[in-house]
Amino acid sequence: LSFVDIIVIVNAVVALLFRSDSMAGDVNLFLTDADDRHTAEVEVMIAEPSCRGRGCGREAVTLMMQYAVTTLTISKFVAKIGTANAPSIAMFSKFGFVEVSRSDVFQEITLKLPVTPSVSHDLAESSSSCAHVSYERWCSSDSADGSTDQQSKGEDVS
């Protein structure tokens, strides 16, 4: 699976959560240290004001982190958040992230979360009803919305 697969999945989730034709925001995963391939920086932005505070960011971050743990073998997450962004700080704190540093120059705090068995279990539980759809499958779909079947649309098929 490629990085493009991740972006397509998460952006689709953000848009589908609100039954919208436009993207509500995005979530990104950065693998920036070639010497530490098991640490990733995660960030989320909900650009559409009407979508904020409705759980969209938490769900998108959950899916991205679960993908990172299971597919990319990530064992530690980092999040850098503006000090004035109380909702985002609260959301990451609920995942178990803890503050490790604060920069007055950049007006941001750095939070970290080691992936313990408990964290891994919580991510798996929270994302258990979701399925990965590859970018190639998404693009080759015959349907108008880009989905090939009920499962790729996020519908419960159990």
mmCIF file of C-alpha atoms in Angstrom:
data_model
loop_
_atom_site.group_PDB
_atom_site.id
_atom_site.type_symbol
_atom_site.label_atom_id
_atom_site.label_comp_id
_atom_site.label_asym_id
_atom_site.label_seq_id
_atom_site.Cartn_x
_atom_site.Cartn_y
_atom_site.Cartn_z
ATOM 1 C CA LEU A 1 0.000 0.000 0.000
ATOM 2 C CA SER A 2 1.228 3.464 -0.797
ATOM 3 C CA PHE A 3 1.001 6.840 0.878
ATOM 4 C CA VAL A 4 -1.565 7.802 -1.775
ATOM 5 C CA ASP A 5 -3.808 4.982 -0.518
ATOM 6 C CA ILE A 6 -3.784 6.525 2.950
ATOM 7 C CA ILE A 7 -4.759 9.978 1.735
ATOM 8 C CA VAL A 8 -7.623 8.627 -0.385
ATOM 9 C CA ILE A 9 -9.018 6.538 2.456
ATOM 10 C CA VAL A 10 -8.903 9.259 5.082
ATOM 11 C CA ASN A 11 -10.186 12.008 2.829
ATOM 12 C CA ALA A 12 -13.041 9.733 1.777
ATOM 13 C CA VAL A 13 -13.899 9.094 5.424
ATOM 14 C CA VAL A 14 -13.886 12.809 6.202
ATOM 15 C CA ALA A 15 -16.221 13.536 3.288
ATOM 16 C CA LEU A 16 -18.514 10.561 3.867
ATOM 17 C CA LEU A 17 -19.020 11.227 7.557
ATOM 18 C CA PHE A 18 -21.039 14.295 6.714
ATOM 19 C CA ARG A 19 -22.654 13.023 3.499
ATOM 20 C CA SER A 20 -20.989 15.922 1.755
ATOM 21 C CA ASP A 21 -19.748 16.435 -1.762
ATOM 22 C CA SER A 22 -16.796 18.395 -0.443
ATOM 23 C CA MET A 23 -13.930 17.462 1.816
ATOM 24 C CA ALA A 24 -14.337 18.555 5.442
ATOM 25 C CA GLY A 25 -10.627 18.452 6.202
ATOM 26 C CA ASP A 26 -7.617 16.184 6.149
ATOM 27 C CA VAL A 27 -5.351 14.082 8.293
ATOM 28 C CA ASN A 28 -1.680 13.573 7.523
ATOM 29 C CA LEU A 29 1.056 11.235 8.632
ATOM 30 C CA PHE A 30 4.681 12.305 8.303
ATOM 31 C CA LEU A 31 7.576 9.847 8.366
ATOM 32 C CA THR A 32 10.475 12.287 8.481
ATOM 33 C CA ASP A 33 13.328 10.502 10.250
ATOM 34 C CA ALA A 34 15.098 7.913 8.084
ATOM 35 C CA ASP A 35 16.923 6.671 11.198
ATOM 36 C CA ASP A 36 13.669 6.110 13.094
ATOM 37 C CA ARG A 37 11.146 4.451 10.791
ATOM 38 C CA HIS A 38 8.816 3.631 13.682
ATOM 39 C CA THR A 39 7.908 7.192 14.692
ATOM 40 C CA ALA A 40 5.327 9.235 12.801
ATOM 41 C CA GLU A 41 3.997 12.736 13.204
ATOM 42 C CA VAL A 42 0.219 12.913 12.855
ATOM 43 C CA GLU A 43 -1.811 16.040 12.197
ATOM 44 C CA VAL A 44 -5.435 16.811 11.462
ATOM 45 C CA MET A 45 -7.261 19.845 10.130
ATOM 46 C CA ILE A 46 -11.024 20.220 9.920
ATOM 47 C CA ALA A 47 -11.324 23.165 7.550
ATOM 48 C CA GLU A 48 -15.117 23.257 7.295
ATOM 49 C CA PRO A 49 -16.357 25.070 10.451
ATOM 50 C CA SER A 50 -19.729 23.288 10.428
ATOM 51 C CA CYS A 51 -17.914 19.950 10.732
ATOM 52 C CA ARG A 52 -15.853 20.834 13.803
ATOM 53 C CA GLY A 53 -16.688 19.334 17.164
ATOM 54 C CA ARG A 54 -18.626 16.432 15.630
ATOM 55 C CA GLY A 55 -16.054 13.636 15.981
ATOM 56 C CA CYS A 56 -14.816 13.771 12.402
ATOM 57 C CA GLY A 57 -11.232 14.602 13.361
ATOM 58 C CA ARG A 58 -11.113 11.877 15.998
ATOM 59 C CA GLU A 59 -12.392 9.248 13.589
ATOM 60 C CA ALA A 60 -9.975 10.270 10.836
ATOM 61 C CA VAL A 61 -7.017 10.284 13.249
ATOM 62 C CA THR A 62 -8.072 6.886 14.616
ATOM 63 C CA LEU A 63 -8.113 5.381 11.117
ATOM 64 C CA MET A 64 -4.772 6.919 10.176
ATOM 65 C CA MET A 65 -3.120 5.760 13.398
ATOM 66 C CA GLN A 66 -4.540 2.242 13.053
ATOM 67 C CA TYR A 67 -3.218 2.054 9.489
ATOM 68 C CA ALA A 68 0.163 3.338 10.678
ATOM 69 C CA VAL A 69 0.399 0.743 13.447
ATOM 70 C CA THR A 70 -0.771 -2.274 11.455
ATOM 71 C CA THR A 71 0.692 -1.542 8.029
ATOM 72 C CA LEU A 72 3.663 0.755 8.613
ATOM 73 C CA THR A 73 4.717 -0.748 11.992
ATOM 74 C CA ILE A 74 4.670 2.648 13.716
ATOM 75 C CA SER A 75 5.325 2.353 17.454
ATOM 76 C CA LYS A 76 5.318 6.028 18.494
ATOM 77 C CA PHE A 77 3.282 9.048 17.411
ATOM 78 C CA VAL A 78 4.116 12.734 17.711
ATOM 79 C CA ALA A 79 1.665 15.618 17.360
ATOM 80 C CA LYS A 80 2.603 19.303 17.203
ATOM 81 C CA ILE A 81 -0.320 21.584 18.011
ATOM 82 C CA GLY A 82 -0.687 25.339 18.316
ATOM 83 C CA THR A 83 -0.947 26.346 21.970
ATOM 84 C CA ALA A 84 -4.219 28.204 21.280
ATOM 85 C CA ASN A 85 -5.890 25.129 19.728
ATOM 86 C CA ALA A 86 -7.573 23.755 22.869
ATOM 87 C CA PRO A 87 -9.993 21.407 21.020
ATOM 88 C CA SER A 88 -7.142 19.664 19.202
ATOM 89 C CA ILE A 89 -5.031 19.401 22.343
ATOM 90 C CA ALA A 90 -8.019 17.873 24.167
ATOM 91 C CA MET A 91 -8.666 15.382 21.346
ATOM 92 C CA PHE A 92 -5.064 14.148 21.263
ATOM 93 C CA SER A 93 -5.020 13.971 25.076
ATOM 94 C CA LYS A 94 -8.052 11.642 24.920
ATOM 95 C CA PHE A 95 -5.976 9.286 22.754
ATOM 96 C CA GLY A 96 -3.378 9.277 25.547
ATOM 97 C CA PHE A 97 -0.852 11.714 24.075
ATOM 98 C CA VAL A 98 1.188 13.564 26.712
ATOM 99 C CA GLU A 99 3.019 16.874 26.434
ATOM 100 C CA VAL A 100 6.785 16.502 26.097
ATOM 101 C CA SER A 101 7.789 20.046 25.103
ATOM 102 C CA ARG A 102 6.525 23.542 24.486
ATOM 103 C CA SER A 103 7.902 26.143 22.070
ATOM 104 C CA ASP A 104 7.193 29.793 22.766
ATOM 105 C CA VAL A 105 8.827 30.757 19.462
ATOM 106 C CA PHE A 106 6.500 28.565 17.380
ATOM 107 C CA GLN A 107 3.626 28.799 19.876
ATOM 108 C CA GLU A 108 3.105 25.044 19.814
ATOM 109 C CA ILE A 109 3.273 22.064 22.090
ATOM 110 C CA THR A 110 4.656 18.672 21.183
ATOM 111 C CA LEU A 111 2.738 15.624 22.350
ATOM 112 C CA LYS A 112 3.859 11.983 22.147
ATOM 113 C CA LEU A 113 2.105 8.648 22.346
ATOM 114 C CA PRO A 114 3.965 5.339 22.521
ATOM 115 C CA VAL A 115 1.946 2.513 20.985
ATOM 116 C CA THR A 116 1.429 0.192 23.937
ATOM 117 C CA PRO A 117 -0.687 -2.976 23.703
ATOM 118 C CA SER A 118 -3.553 -0.992 25.261
ATOM 119 C CA VAL A 119 -3.275 1.796 22.660
ATOM 120 C CA SER A 120 -3.074 -0.759 19.850
ATOM 121 C CA HIS A 121 -6.172 -2.538 21.183
ATOM 122 C CA ASP A 122 -8.135 0.721 21.489
ATOM 123 C CA LEU A 123 -7.249 1.706 17.904
ATOM 124 C CA ALA A 124 -8.263 -1.718 16.592
ATOM 125 C CA GLU A 125 -11.583 -1.579 18.460
ATOM 126 C CA SER A 126 -12.339 1.959 17.283
ATOM 127 C CA SER A 127 -11.655 1.155 13.634
ATOM 128 C CA SER A 128 -13.051 -2.383 13.454
ATOM 129 C CA SER A 129 -15.989 -1.459 11.199
ATOM 130 C CA CYS A 130 -13.780 0.157 8.531
ATOM 131 C CA ALA A 131 -12.137 -1.437 5.517
ATOM 132 C CA HIS A 132 -9.145 -0.333 3.479
ATOM 133 C CA VAL A 133 -9.801 0.336 -0.195
ATOM 134 C CA SER A 134 -6.721 0.680 -2.400
ATOM 135 C CA TYR A 135 -6.283 3.730 -4.571
ATOM 136 C CA GLU A 136 -6.330 1.549 -7.682
ATOM 137 C CA ARG A 137 -9.620 -0.058 -6.667
ATOM 138 C CA TRP A 138 -11.120 3.328 -5.791
ATOM 139 C CA CYS A 139 -10.176 4.765 -9.197
ATOM 140 C CA SER A 140 -11.241 1.730 -11.216
ATOM 141 C CA SER A 141 -14.746 1.654 -9.771
ATOM 142 C CA ASP A 142 -17.702 1.643 -12.138
ATOM 143 C CA SER A 143 -19.986 3.453 -9.716
ATOM 144 C CA ALA A 144 -20.447 7.217 -9.727
ATOM 145 C CA ASP A 145 -19.232 7.756 -6.154
ATOM 146 C CA GLY A 146 -16.015 5.771 -6.574
ATOM 147 C CA SER A 147 -17.111 2.840 -4.391
ATOM 148 C CA THR A 148 -17.083 -0.691 -5.706
ATOM 149 C CA ASP A 149 -19.267 -2.397 -3.134
ATOM 150 C CA GLN A 150 -21.023 -1.937 0.191
ATOM 151 C CA GLN A 151 -17.892 -2.513 2.246
ATOM 152 C CA SER A 152 -15.844 0.144 0.421
ATOM 153 C CA LYS A 153 -18.687 2.624 0.989
ATOM 154 C CA GLY A 154 -18.267 2.101 4.717
ATOM 155 C CA GLU A 155 -21.581 0.289 5.065
ATOM 156 C CA ASP A 156 -21.946 -2.466 7.586
ATOM 157 C CA VAL A 157 -21.786 -5.734 5.665
ATOM 158 C CA SER A 158 -21.817 -8.113 8.608
#
